[in-house]
Coordinates of C-alpha atoms and ligand atoms in Angstrom, one line a residue:
X1 CA -25.1 17.4 0.3
X2 CA -28.6 16.1 0.3
X3 CA -30.9 17.3 3.1
X4 CA -32.5 13.9 3.5
X5 CA -35.3 13.9 6.0
X6 CA -37.6 11.3 7.6
X7 CA -36.4 8.4 5.6
X8 CA -35.5 4.9 6.6
X9 CA -31.9 4.1 5.5
X10 CA -29.9 1.0 5.9
X11 CA -27.2 2.7 8.1
X12 CA -26.7 6.1 9.5
X13 CA -23.3 6.9 11.1
X14 CA -23.8 9.9 13.3
X15 CA -21.5 12.6 14.8
X16 CA -18.4 12.2 12.6
X17 CA -16.0 14.6 11.0
X18 CA -15.0 14.4 7.4
X19 CA -12.3 17.0 7.5
X20 CA -9.7 18.1 10.1
X21 CA -11.6 19.8 13.0
X22 CA -14.7 20.1 10.8
X23 CA -18.3 20.2 12.0
X24 CA -20.0 17.0 13.1
X25 CA -22.1 15.4 10.3
X26 CA -24.1 12.2 9.9
X27 CA -23.6 9.9 6.9
X28 CA -26.6 7.9 5.6
X29 CA -26.1 4.8 3.6
X30 CA -28.6 3.0 1.3
X31 CA -27.9 -0.1 -0.8
X32 CA -24.2 0.2 -0.6
X33 CA -24.0 3.9 -1.5
X34 CA -23.8 7.1 0.5
X35 CA -27.3 8.6 0.3
X36 CA -26.8 11.8 2.4
X37 CA -24.1 13.6 4.4
X38 CA -25.1 16.5 6.6
X39 CA -25.4 17.8 10.2
X40 CA -28.1 16.1 12.3
X41 CA -29.9 14.2 9.5
X42 CA -33.5 13.7 10.3
X43 CA -33.8 10.1 9.4
X44 CA -34.0 6.6 10.8
X45 CA -31.9 3.6 9.9
X46 CA -31.9 -0.1 10.5
X47 CA -28.4 0.3 11.9
X48 CA -27.8 3.6 13.8
X49 CA -24.1 4.2 14.8
X50 CA -22.8 6.9 17.1
X51 CA -19.4 7.9 15.7
X52 CA -18.7 10.0 18.9
X53 CA -16.7 12.6 17.0
X54 CA -14.5 10.2 15.0
X55 CA -12.9 11.1 11.7
X56 CA -14.6 9.3 8.8
X57 CA -12.8 8.8 5.5
X58 CA -12.7 6.4 2.6
X59 CA -10.1 4.0 4.0
X60 CA -6.4 3.3 3.4
X61 CA -5.0 2.1 0.1
X62 CA -1.8 0.0 0.2
X63 CA -0.2 0.3 -3.3
X64 CA 2.6 -2.1 -2.7
X65 CA 2.7 -5.3 -0.6
X66 CA 4.0 -8.8 -1.2
X67 CA 1.4 -11.1 0.3
X68 CA 3.0 -14.3 -1.1
X69 CA 6.1 -13.9 1.0
X70 CA 4.9 -12.5 4.3
X71 CA 5.7 -14.2 7.6
X72 CA 8.6 -16.5 6.6
X73 CA 11.1 -15.5 9.3
X74 CA 10.8 -19.0 10.8
X75 CA 12.5 -20.4 7.6
X76 CA 15.0 -17.7 6.7
X77 CA 18.3 -16.5 8.2
X78 CA 19.3 -12.8 8.4
X79 CA 23.0 -12.3 8.9
X80 CA 24.0 -9.5 6.6
X81 CA 20.7 -7.6 6.4
X82 CA 21.3 -6.8 2.7
X83 CA 19.1 -6.8 -0.3
X84 CA 21.2 -9.6 -1.9
X85 CA 20.8 -11.8 1.2
X86 CA 17.0 -11.1 1.4
X87 CA 16.6 -12.2 -2.2
X88 CA 18.8 -15.3 -1.7
X89 CA 17.0 -16.4 1.4
X90 CA 13.5 -15.8 0.0
X91 CA 14.4 -17.7 -3.2
X92 CA 15.2 -20.7 -1.1
X93 CA 12.1 -20.4 1.0
X94 CA 9.9 -19.9 -2.1
X95 CA 10.8 -23.4 -3.4
X96 CA 9.0 -24.9 -0.4
X97 CA 5.8 -22.7 -0.7
X98 CA 2.6 -24.6 -1.3
X99 CA -0.8 -23.1 -2.0
X100 CA -2.2 -23.6 1.5
X101 CA 0.9 -22.3 3.2
X102 CA 0.8 -19.1 1.1
X103 CA -3.0 -18.8 1.7
X104 CA -2.6 -19.1 5.5
X105 CA 0.2 -16.6 5.8
X106 CA -1.4 -14.1 3.4
X107 CA -4.8 -14.4 5.2
X108 CA -3.2 -13.5 8.5
X109 CA -1.8 -10.3 7.1
X110 CA -4.8 -9.4 5.1
X111 CA -6.9 -9.7 8.2
X112 CA -4.6 -7.4 10.1
X113 CA -4.7 -4.9 7.2
X114 CA -8.5 -4.9 7.2
X115 CA -8.6 -4.1 11.0
X116 CA -6.1 -1.3 10.3
X117 CA -8.5 0.3 7.9
X118 CA -7.1 -0.8 4.5
X119 CA -9.8 -1.2 1.9
X120 CA -7.7 -1.8 -1.2
X121 CA -4.3 -3.2 -1.9
X122 CA -2.0 -4.0 -4.8
X123 CA -0.1 -7.2 -4.1
X124 CA 2.9 -8.4 -6.0
X125 CA 3.0 -12.2 -6.6
X126 CA 6.1 -13.9 -7.9
X127 CA 5.4 -16.1 -10.9
X128 CA 8.5 -18.0 -12.0
X129 CA 10.0 -21.5 -12.3
X130 CA 10.6 -21.7 -8.5
X131 CA 7.2 -20.4 -7.3
X132 CA 5.3 -22.0 -10.2
X133 CA 1.7 -20.9 -10.1
X134 CA 1.2 -22.0 -6.4
X135 CA 1.5 -18.5 -4.8
X136 CA -0.7 -17.0 -7.6
X137 CA -3.4 -19.6 -7.1
X138 CA -3.4 -18.9 -3.3
X139 CA -3.6 -15.2 -3.7
X140 CA -6.4 -15.5 -6.2
X141 CA -8.3 -17.3 -3.5
X142 CA -7.4 -14.6 -0.9
X143 CA -8.7 -12.0 -3.4
X144 CA -12.0 -13.7 -3.6
X145 CA -12.4 -14.7 0.1
X146 CA -11.6 -11.2 1.5
X147 CA -13.5 -9.2 -1.2
X148 CA -16.1 -8.4 1.5
X149 CA -13.6 -6.0 3.1
X150 CA -10.8 -5.3 0.8
X151 CA -10.3 -5.1 -3.0
X152 CA -7.0 -6.8 -3.9
X153 CA -5.3 -6.4 -7.3
X154 CA -2.7 -8.9 -8.3
X155 CA 0.6 -7.8 -9.9
X156 CA 2.3 -10.8 -11.6
X157 CA 5.9 -10.1 -10.7
X158 CA 9.3 -11.0 -12.1
X159 CA 11.5 -10.7 -8.9
X160 CA 14.5 -12.7 -10.2
X161 CA 15.1 -11.6 -13.8
X162 CA 13.5 -12.1 -17.1
X163 CA 16.0 -11.9 -20.0
X164 CA 18.1 -14.5 -18.2
X165 CA 15.0 -16.8 -17.7
X166 CA 12.6 -16.8 -20.7
X167 CA 10.3 -19.3 -18.9
X168 CA 9.4 -16.6 -16.5
X169 CA 8.2 -14.4 -19.3
X170 CA 5.9 -17.2 -20.6
X171 CA 4.6 -17.8 -17.1
X172 CA 3.8 -14.1 -16.6
X173 CA 2.0 -14.1 -19.9
X174 CA -0.1 -17.1 -18.6
X175 CA -0.8 -15.3 -15.3
X176 CA -2.1 -12.2 -17.1
X177 CA -4.3 -14.5 -19.2
X178 CA -5.6 -16.1 -16.0
X179 CA -6.6 -13.3 -13.6
X180 CA -3.5 -11.1 -12.9
X181 CA -4.5 -7.5 -13.0
X182 CA -1.1 -6.0 -14.0
X183 CA 2.6 -6.7 -14.5
X184 CA 5.6 -6.0 -12.3
X185 CA 9.3 -6.0 -13.1
X186 CA 12.6 -5.6 -11.3
X187 CA 15.2 -4.4 -13.7
X188 CA 18.1 -4.3 -11.1
X189 CA 17.8 -8.1 -10.8
X190 CA 18.3 -8.6 -14.5
X191 CA 21.6 -8.8 -16.3
X192 CA 20.0 -6.7 -19.1
X193 CA 17.8 -4.0 -17.3
X194 CA 16.8 -2.3 -20.5
X195 CA 15.8 -5.6 -22.1
X196 CA 13.9 -6.4 -19.0
X197 CA 12.0 -3.1 -19.1
X198 CA 11.1 -3.6 -22.8
X199 CA 9.8 -7.2 -22.2
X200 CA 7.6 -5.9 -19.3
X201 CA 6.1 -3.2 -21.6
X202 CA 5.6 -5.9 -24.3
X203 CA 3.3 -7.9 -21.9
X204 CA 1.6 -4.7 -20.6
X205 CA 0.7 -3.8 -24.1
X206 CA -0.5 -7.3 -25.0
X207 CA -3.0 -7.2 -22.0
X208 CA -3.5 -3.5 -21.8
X209 CA -2.5 -3.3 -18.1
X210 CA -0.6 -1.1 -15.8
X211 CA 3.0 -1.7 -14.8
X212 CA 4.8 -1.5 -11.4
X213 CA 8.6 -1.6 -11.3
X214 CA 10.9 -2.2 -8.4
X215 CA 13.6 0.3 -9.2
X216 CA 17.1 1.6 -8.2
X217 CA 17.2 0.0 -4.8
X218 CA 20.6 1.3 -3.6
X219 CA 22.3 4.5 -2.7
X220 CA 24.2 5.1 -5.9
X221 CA 22.6 7.9 -8.0
X222 CA 25.0 7.2 -10.9
X223 CA 23.5 3.7 -11.3
X224 CA 20.0 4.2 -12.4
X225 CA 17.3 2.5 -14.6
X226 CA 14.9 5.5 -14.2
X227 CA 15.8 7.1 -17.5
X228 CA 15.1 3.9 -19.4
X229 CA 11.7 3.6 -17.6
X230 CA 10.9 7.2 -18.5
X231 CA 11.9 6.7 -22.1
X232 CA 9.9 3.4 -22.4
X233 CA 6.8 5.0 -20.8
X234 CA 6.8 7.8 -23.4
X235 CA 7.6 5.5 -26.3
X236 CA 4.7 3.2 -25.5
X237 CA 2.3 6.0 -24.4
X238 CA 1.9 4.5 -20.9
X239 CA 1.7 7.8 -19.0
X240 CA -0.4 7.5 -15.9
X241 CA -0.1 3.7 -15.8
X242 CA 3.5 3.2 -14.6
X243 CA 4.6 3.1 -10.9
X244 CA 8.0 2.7 -9.5
X245 CA 8.9 1.4 -6.0
X246 CA 11.9 2.2 -3.8
X247 CA 14.1 4.4 -6.0
X248 CA 16.1 4.9 -2.8
X249 CA 19.1 6.4 -4.6
X250 CA 17.0 9.6 -4.8
X251 CA 17.8 10.0 -1.1
X252 CA 21.5 10.4 -2.1
X253 CA 21.0 13.3 -4.4
X254 CA 21.0 17.1 -3.7
X255 CA 17.6 18.7 -3.6
X256 CA 18.0 20.4 -6.9
X257 CA 18.7 17.1 -8.7
X258 CA 15.7 15.5 -6.9
X259 CA 13.5 18.4 -8.2
X260 CA 14.7 17.9 -11.8
X261 CA 14.0 14.2 -11.7
X262 CA 10.6 14.9 -10.0
X263 CA 9.7 17.2 -12.9
X264 CA 10.6 14.4 -15.4
X265 CA 8.5 11.9 -13.5
X266 CA 5.5 14.3 -13.4
X267 CA 5.8 15.0 -17.1
X268 CA 6.0 11.3 -17.9
X269 CA 3.1 10.4 -15.6
X270 CA 5.2 8.0 -13.5
X271 CA 4.3 7.4 -9.8
X272 CA 6.7 6.8 -7.0
X273 CA 6.1 4.5 -4.0
X274 CA 8.4 4.6 -0.9
X275 CA 8.6 1.6 1.3
X276 CA 10.0 3.1 4.5
X277 CA 10.4 0.0 6.6
X278 CA 12.3 -2.0 3.9
X279 CA 14.2 0.9 2.6
X280 CA 15.6 1.7 6.1
X281 CA 16.3 -1.9 7.0
X282 CA 18.2 -2.9 3.9
X283 CA 20.1 0.3 2.9
X284 CA 23.3 1.6 4.3
X285 CA 24.7 -1.8 5.5
X286 CA 28.3 -0.8 4.7
X287 CA 28.1 2.0 7.3
X288 CA 29.0 1.3 10.9
X289 CA 28.0 4.8 12.0
X290 CA 25.8 7.7 10.8
X291 CA 23.9 5.1 8.8
X292 CA 22.0 6.8 5.9
X293 CA 18.2 6.5 6.0
X294 CA 17.9 5.6 2.3
X295 CA 14.3 6.6 1.9
X296 CA 13.4 8.7 -1.2
X297 CA 12.0 12.2 -0.2
X298 CA 8.5 11.5 -1.4
X299 CA 7.0 14.7 0.1
X300 CA 9.4 16.9 -1.9
X301 CA 8.8 14.9 -5.1
X302 CA 5.0 15.2 -4.6
X303 CA 5.4 19.0 -4.7
X304 CA 6.2 18.7 -8.4
X305 CA 2.9 17.0 -9.2
X306 CA 4.2 13.4 -9.0
X307 CA 1.7 10.8 -7.6
X308 CA 3.6 9.5 -4.5
X309 CA 2.6 6.9 -2.0
X310 CA 3.8 5.2 1.2
X311 CA 3.2 1.5 1.4
X312 CA 3.9 -1.7 3.4
X313 CA 6.0 -3.8 1.0
X314 CA 7.2 -6.8 3.1
X315 CA 6.0 -8.1 6.4
X316 CA 8.2 -10.3 8.6
X317 CA 10.6 -11.7 6.1
X318 CA 14.3 -11.1 5.2
X319 CA 13.4 -7.8 3.4
X320 CA 11.6 -6.5 6.5
X321 CA 11.6 -8.5 9.7
X322 CA 8.8 -6.4 11.2
X323 CA 5.3 -5.3 10.3
X324 CA 1.6 -5.4 10.9
X325 CA 0.3 -4.0 7.5
X326 CA -0.8 -0.8 9.3
X327 CA -0.6 2.1 6.8
X328 CA -1.2 4.7 9.5
X329 CA 1.8 3.4 11.4
X330 CA 3.9 3.4 8.2
X331 CA 2.8 6.9 7.3
X332 CA 3.8 8.1 10.8
X333 CA 7.1 6.3 10.4
X334 CA 7.7 8.1 7.1
X335 CA 6.8 11.5 8.6
X336 CA 9.2 10.9 11.5
X337 CA 12.2 9.8 9.4
X338 CA 11.6 12.6 6.8
X339 CA 11.7 15.0 9.8
X340 CA 8.3 16.6 8.9
X341 CA 6.5 18.9 11.2
X342 CA 4.4 21.3 9.1
X343 CA 0.7 20.7 9.0
X344 CA 0.7 20.7 5.2
X345 CA 3.4 18.1 5.0
X346 CA 1.5 15.9 7.5
X347 CA -1.7 16.2 5.5
X348 CA 0.3 15.2 2.4
X349 CA 1.6 12.1 4.1
X350 CA -2.0 11.1 4.9
X351 CA -2.9 11.5 1.2
X352 CA 0.0 9.2 0.4
X353 CA -1.9 6.3 2.0
X354 CA -5.3 7.6 0.9
X355 CA -6.2 9.9 -2.0
X356 CA -2.8 9.9 -3.7
X357 CA -2.6 6.1 -3.4
X358 CA -6.0 5.8 -5.0
X359 CA -4.8 7.9 -7.9
X360 CA -1.8 5.5 -8.4
X361 CA -4.3 2.6 -8.6
X362 CA -6.5 4.7 -11.0
X363 CA -9.6 4.4 -8.8
X364 CA -12.2 7.0 -7.6
X365 CA -11.8 8.0 -3.9
X366 CA -13.5 10.0 -1.2
X367 CA -16.8 10.2 0.7
X368 CA -19.5 11.8 -1.4
X369 CA -23.2 11.5 -2.0
X370 CA -23.9 8.7 -4.5
X371 CA -20.4 7.4 -4.0
X372 CA -19.5 3.9 -2.6
X373 CA -20.3 3.6 1.1
X374 CA -16.8 2.4 1.9
X375 CA -16.2 4.2 5.2
X376 CA -13.5 3.9 7.9
X377 CA -13.7 5.6 11.3
X378 CA -10.5 6.7 13.1
X379 CA -10.4 7.9 16.7
X380 CA -9.1 11.4 15.8
X381 CA -10.3 14.8 14.8
X382 CA -8.9 14.5 11.3
X383 CA -6.1 13.2 9.0
X384 CA -3.3 15.2 10.6
X385 CA -4.0 14.2 14.1
X386 CA -4.4 10.6 12.9
X387 CA -0.8 10.6 11.5
X388 CA 0.7 12.4 14.5
X389 CA -0.9 10.1 17.1
X390 CA -1.1 6.8 15.0
X391 CA -4.7 7.1 16.2
X392 CA -6.8 4.0 16.7
X393 CA -8.9 2.7 13.8
X394 CA -12.4 2.0 15.1
X395 CA -14.5 0.3 12.5
X396 CA -15.2 0.1 8.8
X397 CA -17.9 -0.6 6.1
X398 CA -17.2 -1.8 2.6
X399 CA -20.0 -0.8 0.1
X400 CA -22.4 -0.4 3.0
X401 CA -21.6 -3.7 4.8
X402 CA -19.8 -3.6 8.1
X403 CA -16.4 -5.3 7.5
X404 CA -14.7 -5.0 10.9
X405 CA -15.1 -3.5 14.3
X406 CA -12.2 -3.0 16.7
X407 CA -14.5 -1.7 19.5
X408 CA -13.7 1.2 21.8
X409 CA -11.1 1.1 24.6
X410 CA -12.5 1.3 28.1
X411 CA -10.7 2.4 31.2
X412 CA -11.5 0.8 34.5
X413 CA -10.7 3.6 36.8
X414 CA -10.7 2.8 40.5
X415 CA -13.6 4.2 42.5
X416 CA -12.9 7.7 43.9
X417 CA -11.8 7.8 47.5
X418 CA -14.7 7.9 49.9
X419 CA -17.2 6.2 47.7
X420 CA -16.2 2.7 48.8
X421 CA -18.0 1.2 51.8
Ligands
ZN1 ZN1 8.3 -4.7 -3.2

């Protein structure tokens, strides 16, 4: 850390902790980068902020959200609460999406995400004959208009099959040529899952981009596309560039089998994202009691060196009729349903919406001198207490520019007895 003294910086954020229960430090920012971190920096700044003991970190990273289909409960029916129904209802709604409608719904959720401390997200966007390029055009505008606060990467996504609908493949190709950052597939929706996986890799290779698969979204471990994804990742040399989402059937396996699969994932450089809210809502619908949780044990899989993350997925639609894009709330939700209590597990859960999530997106992360001044303050003494309490997110800066401020709560206590006239 630099011992900067008597300098005029753009911003200094004083009295914050950068690790659980650590000493209070000041963070000085100059031209979008962190210029110094240390206790009681002797310096002046144009903007001098008192962090009042808050925890400062590099912000939350949402590795998996569907901004194109958020907030459509007003036009969908939920009777069964199954995956099949969610896809069916959303397909119908998608036909009516226009660019401004997608923009307005996505903007509402992106703004919530920003105030919850999210600084980067990977959004899937469906590009197919039903959605056309309308959602894609809207989300590209969102990416540009909210870049002051959040970096958005767009994953052109085949939700409804590929080998059965060759037009979709051509449209994904066009999306990648016109601003999509990566490609996403959904083998379980395709009559030929292995063919689907191969076609996705074909496009990834053509544009040299990462891949994100929705995979094995059920509770039947005997029905899995994971071996095909592992084999294709090795064959194409795509280690470190492939992520999988859901893989909920891992929750139906004994721990020894989960460990064996985790080792395979680690060796193949394949990441896993769990989507607790959706996984819980859609799984186990055939049970009328003792309903299984259906969320893959990401914390156990992480122990084997797999990059694991917790993410939002859907917000207020037939896949998940809840949501506010708060990753701290989602991480707390995961810790609760996974029955975690140990400090090291809670710390790992925080990483799954922070450092580990950044690793999945292949981006640098953390607060360090000369690094980006993307800083979020949470009203807690560190990551573990933030998860346990779902602590309040206070304010954030992106590359040295303030991007949001939630203010501090204020109690209005009645005057003590005897002090009133
Ligand atoms: Zn998803």
